[in-house]
């Protein structure tokens, strides 16, 4: 199974958040890969699914730009602020996955279409704080640094093609970061 690639030009009026809402099928979302200098990425363990690890991700608000949503979601889910990261790359495609019928919240929410960003980590592990903002539920119980390909191998089969596409796009760059100069 391959991740569906969605070109921005295919989204009406280039308004991905509104297009996702009016189509009522795929929710507009961002994904965030945060990588240390050794090439390992930040992985978060889901509180509701022990031993399930993923990278931060979250929905776009109406009118919000994807890069702004990425920084907002990163701070909400990990406590990392813009000064803790530096944008290194943006995946060239929007990547989509469809949930199996039994996992959909309602018949109008079939899955997500995601724009992924790669950030270079400038902080320390002490900067990571999984405590959610007031009024939000906690999503993650722990974090660790993992090889992106290893993280992809353990990914839920529905999201696995997305992570495989990220490995294809960024593995070489992450390997270069890890090599001594």
mmCIF file of C-alpha atoms in Angstrom:
data_model
loop_
_atom_site.group_PDB
_atom_site.id
_atom_site.type_symbol
_atom_site.label_atom_id
_atom_site.label_comp_id
_atom_site.label_asym_id
_atom_site.label_seq_id
_atom_site.Cartn_x
_atom_site.Cartn_y
_atom_site.Cartn_z
ATOM 1 C CA UNK A 1 0.000 0.000 0.000
ATOM 2 C CA UNK A 2 1.406 3.375 -0.939
ATOM 3 C CA UNK A 3 0.631 6.673 0.697
ATOM 4 C CA UNK A 4 -1.619 8.767 -1.457
ATOM 5 C CA UNK A 5 0.144 11.845 -2.665
ATOM 6 C CA UNK A 6 -1.994 14.933 -2.989
ATOM 7 C CA UNK A 7 -0.729 17.917 -4.961
ATOM 8 C CA UNK A 8 -1.631 21.313 -3.556
ATOM 9 C CA UNK A 9 -2.856 22.294 -7.018
ATOM 10 C CA UNK A 10 -5.487 19.543 -6.719
ATOM 11 C CA UNK A 11 -7.002 21.187 -3.645
ATOM 12 C CA UNK A 12 -9.667 23.758 -4.569
ATOM 13 C CA UNK A 13 -8.425 27.339 -4.261
ATOM 14 C CA UNK A 14 -5.319 26.066 -2.432
ATOM 15 C CA UNK A 15 -7.391 26.169 0.778
ATOM 16 C CA UNK A 16 -6.545 22.773 2.276
ATOM 17 C CA UNK A 17 -8.289 23.303 5.628
ATOM 18 C CA UNK A 18 -11.553 24.410 4.002
ATOM 19 C CA UNK A 19 -11.290 21.741 1.311
ATOM 20 C CA UNK A 20 -10.974 19.028 3.955
ATOM 21 C CA UNK A 21 -13.971 20.386 5.826
ATOM 22 C CA UNK A 22 -16.231 20.837 2.810
ATOM 23 C CA UNK A 23 -15.325 17.466 1.314
ATOM 24 C CA UNK A 24 -16.065 15.928 4.717
ATOM 25 C CA UNK A 25 -13.813 13.016 3.960
ATOM 26 C CA UNK A 26 -10.200 13.812 4.846
ATOM 27 C CA UNK A 27 -9.092 16.084 7.684
ATOM 28 C CA UNK A 28 -6.241 18.512 6.909
ATOM 29 C CA UNK A 29 -3.333 17.757 9.215
ATOM 30 C CA UNK A 30 0.367 18.400 9.724
ATOM 31 C CA UNK A 31 3.077 15.998 10.801
ATOM 32 C CA UNK A 32 6.315 16.957 12.481
ATOM 33 C CA UNK A 33 9.645 15.115 12.431
ATOM 34 C CA UNK A 34 12.123 16.585 14.914
ATOM 35 C CA UNK A 35 15.646 15.241 14.442
ATOM 36 C CA UNK A 36 18.730 15.560 16.599
ATOM 37 C CA UNK A 37 22.214 16.077 15.211
ATOM 38 C CA UNK A 38 22.737 12.280 15.311
ATOM 39 C CA UNK A 39 19.848 11.806 12.848
ATOM 40 C CA UNK A 40 17.428 10.219 15.327
ATOM 41 C CA UNK A 41 13.849 11.534 15.401
ATOM 42 C CA UNK A 42 11.602 12.341 18.335
ATOM 43 C CA UNK A 43 9.076 9.543 18.908
ATOM 44 C CA UNK A 44 6.151 9.822 21.303
ATOM 45 C CA UNK A 45 4.460 6.897 23.049
ATOM 46 C CA UNK A 46 0.668 7.135 22.947
ATOM 47 C CA UNK A 47 -0.981 7.169 26.369
ATOM 48 C CA UNK A 48 -3.956 5.118 25.113
ATOM 49 C CA UNK A 49 -1.785 2.562 23.269
ATOM 50 C CA UNK A 50 1.325 1.531 25.233
ATOM 51 C CA UNK A 51 4.322 0.663 23.064
ATOM 52 C CA UNK A 52 2.824 2.560 20.082
ATOM 53 C CA UNK A 53 5.214 5.280 18.996
ATOM 54 C CA UNK A 54 4.617 8.088 16.531
ATOM 55 C CA UNK A 55 5.821 11.565 15.641
ATOM 56 C CA UNK A 56 3.803 14.656 16.585
ATOM 57 C CA UNK A 57 0.882 15.513 14.328
ATOM 58 C CA UNK A 58 -2.323 17.489 14.491
ATOM 59 C CA UNK A 59 -5.062 19.275 12.638
ATOM 60 C CA UNK A 60 -5.000 22.554 10.761
ATOM 61 C CA UNK A 61 -7.275 25.268 12.082
ATOM 62 C CA UNK A 62 -9.376 27.161 9.533
ATOM 63 C CA UNK A 63 -7.183 29.781 7.845
ATOM 64 C CA UNK A 64 -3.972 28.492 9.472
ATOM 65 C CA UNK A 65 -0.875 27.907 7.342
ATOM 66 C CA UNK A 66 0.658 24.409 7.586
ATOM 67 C CA UNK A 67 4.034 25.599 8.907
ATOM 68 C CA UNK A 68 2.265 27.627 11.629
ATOM 69 C CA UNK A 69 0.145 24.604 12.519
ATOM 70 C CA UNK A 70 3.284 22.473 12.752
ATOM 71 C CA UNK A 71 4.880 24.818 15.278
ATOM 72 C CA UNK A 72 1.630 25.103 17.255
ATOM 73 C CA UNK A 73 1.093 21.338 17.357
ATOM 74 C CA UNK A 74 4.733 20.744 18.257
ATOM 75 C CA UNK A 75 4.431 23.058 21.253
ATOM 76 C CA UNK A 76 1.063 21.618 22.330
ATOM 77 C CA UNK A 77 2.237 18.002 22.164
ATOM 78 C CA UNK A 78 5.881 18.277 23.231
ATOM 79 C CA UNK A 79 6.356 21.653 24.897
ATOM 80 C CA UNK A 80 8.990 22.507 22.278
ATOM 81 C CA UNK A 81 8.926 26.162 21.272
ATOM 82 C CA UNK A 82 10.030 27.688 17.957
ATOM 83 C CA UNK A 83 13.443 28.513 19.454
ATOM 84 C CA UNK A 84 14.010 24.783 20.110
ATOM 85 C CA UNK A 85 13.760 23.839 16.422
ATOM 86 C CA UNK A 86 14.829 24.996 12.980
ATOM 87 C CA UNK A 87 12.950 24.109 9.794
ATOM 88 C CA UNK A 88 15.109 21.846 7.644
ATOM 89 C CA UNK A 89 12.665 20.499 5.046
ATOM 90 C CA UNK A 90 9.059 20.192 3.976
ATOM 91 C CA UNK A 91 7.837 17.036 2.265
ATOM 92 C CA UNK A 92 6.984 18.016 -1.331
ATOM 93 C CA UNK A 93 3.620 16.228 -1.270
ATOM 94 C CA UNK A 94 0.529 16.086 0.872
ATOM 95 C CA UNK A 95 0.306 12.477 2.097
ATOM 96 C CA UNK A 96 -3.041 10.863 2.882
ATOM 97 C CA UNK A 97 -4.295 7.796 4.657
ATOM 98 C CA UNK A 98 -7.768 6.355 4.985
ATOM 99 C CA UNK A 99 -9.003 4.825 8.210
ATOM 100 C CA UNK A 100 -10.713 1.436 8.133
ATOM 101 C CA UNK A 101 -14.508 1.839 8.527
ATOM 102 C CA UNK A 102 -14.492 0.571 12.119
ATOM 103 C CA UNK A 103 -11.930 3.200 13.187
ATOM 104 C CA UNK A 104 -13.723 6.254 11.782
ATOM 105 C CA UNK A 105 -15.306 8.654 14.260
ATOM 106 C CA UNK A 106 -18.238 9.165 11.895
ATOM 107 C CA UNK A 107 -19.067 8.425 8.297
ATOM 108 C CA UNK A 108 -17.898 11.858 7.175
ATOM 109 C CA UNK A 109 -14.345 11.464 8.531
ATOM 110 C CA UNK A 110 -12.565 8.931 6.343
ATOM 111 C CA UNK A 111 -8.951 9.813 7.142
ATOM 112 C CA UNK A 112 -6.347 12.548 7.024
ATOM 113 C CA UNK A 113 -4.278 14.389 4.459
ATOM 114 C CA UNK A 114 -0.988 15.540 5.943
ATOM 115 C CA UNK A 115 1.779 18.016 5.189
ATOM 116 C CA UNK A 116 4.992 16.880 6.867
ATOM 117 C CA UNK A 117 7.873 19.025 8.104
ATOM 118 C CA UNK A 118 11.377 18.090 9.209
ATOM 119 C CA UNK A 119 12.880 20.224 11.961
ATOM 120 C CA UNK A 120 16.411 20.187 13.326
ATOM 121 C CA UNK A 121 16.355 19.962 17.140
ATOM 122 C CA UNK A 122 18.247 22.802 18.848
ATOM 123 C CA UNK A 123 17.193 22.132 22.439
ATOM 124 C CA UNK A 124 17.840 19.518 25.107
ATOM 125 C CA UNK A 125 15.750 16.607 26.338
ATOM 126 C CA UNK A 126 14.772 18.786 29.320
ATOM 127 C CA UNK A 127 12.879 21.046 26.891
ATOM 128 C CA UNK A 128 10.484 18.202 25.996
ATOM 129 C CA UNK A 129 7.360 18.395 28.188
ATOM 130 C CA UNK A 130 4.453 16.098 27.374
ATOM 131 C CA UNK A 131 2.088 17.907 29.743
ATOM 132 C CA UNK A 132 -0.744 19.241 27.572
ATOM 133 C CA UNK A 133 -1.963 22.836 27.634
ATOM 134 C CA UNK A 134 -4.729 23.519 30.131
ATOM 135 C CA UNK A 135 -8.053 22.096 28.976
ATOM 136 C CA UNK A 136 -6.533 19.495 26.615
ATOM 137 C CA UNK A 137 -6.153 15.801 27.315
ATOM 138 C CA UNK A 138 -2.742 14.194 27.494
ATOM 139 C CA UNK A 139 -1.947 12.160 24.367
ATOM 140 C CA UNK A 140 1.542 10.877 25.139
ATOM 141 C CA UNK A 141 3.199 9.197 28.117
ATOM 142 C CA UNK A 142 6.871 9.138 27.111
ATOM 143 C CA UNK A 143 9.358 10.077 24.417
ATOM 144 C CA UNK A 144 12.552 8.669 22.990
ATOM 145 C CA UNK A 145 14.834 9.227 20.012
ATOM 146 C CA UNK A 146 14.563 6.629 17.247
ATOM 147 C CA UNK A 147 15.830 5.858 13.795
ATOM 148 C CA UNK A 148 13.120 6.988 11.344
ATOM 149 C CA UNK A 149 13.147 3.656 9.467
ATOM 150 C CA UNK A 150 12.817 1.744 12.750
ATOM 151 C CA UNK A 151 9.885 3.946 13.741
ATOM 152 C CA UNK A 152 8.254 3.306 10.345
ATOM 153 C CA UNK A 153 8.661 -0.468 10.731
ATOM 154 C CA UNK A 154 6.619 -0.425 13.949
ATOM 155 C CA UNK A 155 3.935 1.925 12.647
ATOM 156 C CA UNK A 156 0.243 0.951 12.480
ATOM 157 C CA UNK A 157 -0.369 -0.515 9.016
ATOM 158 C CA UNK A 158 -2.741 2.307 8.035
ATOM 159 C CA UNK A 159 -0.109 4.996 8.687
ATOM 160 C CA UNK A 160 2.868 2.908 7.608
ATOM 161 C CA UNK A 161 2.866 4.142 3.968
ATOM 162 C CA UNK A 162 3.106 7.747 5.224
ATOM 163 C CA UNK A 163 6.143 6.913 7.357
ATOM 164 C CA UNK A 164 7.692 4.921 4.493
ATOM 165 C CA UNK A 165 7.322 8.022 2.282
ATOM 166 C CA UNK A 166 9.104 10.081 4.964
ATOM 167 C CA UNK A 167 11.934 7.541 5.123
ATOM 168 C CA UNK A 168 12.234 7.673 1.333
ATOM 169 C CA UNK A 169 12.365 11.475 1.364
ATOM 170 C CA UNK A 170 14.531 12.136 4.442
ATOM 171 C CA UNK A 171 16.577 9.051 5.392
ATOM 172 C CA UNK A 172 19.638 10.144 3.411
ATOM 173 C CA UNK A 173 19.553 13.640 4.916
ATOM 174 C CA UNK A 174 19.266 12.223 8.451
ATOM 175 C CA UNK A 175 22.146 9.834 7.781
ATOM 176 C CA UNK A 176 24.289 12.773 6.614
ATOM 177 C CA UNK A 177 23.483 14.657 9.825
ATOM 178 C CA UNK A 178 24.719 11.663 11.842
ATOM 179 C CA UNK A 179 28.029 11.299 9.997
ATOM 180 C CA UNK A 180 31.044 13.020 11.504
ATOM 181 C CA UNK A 181 32.537 15.814 9.427
#
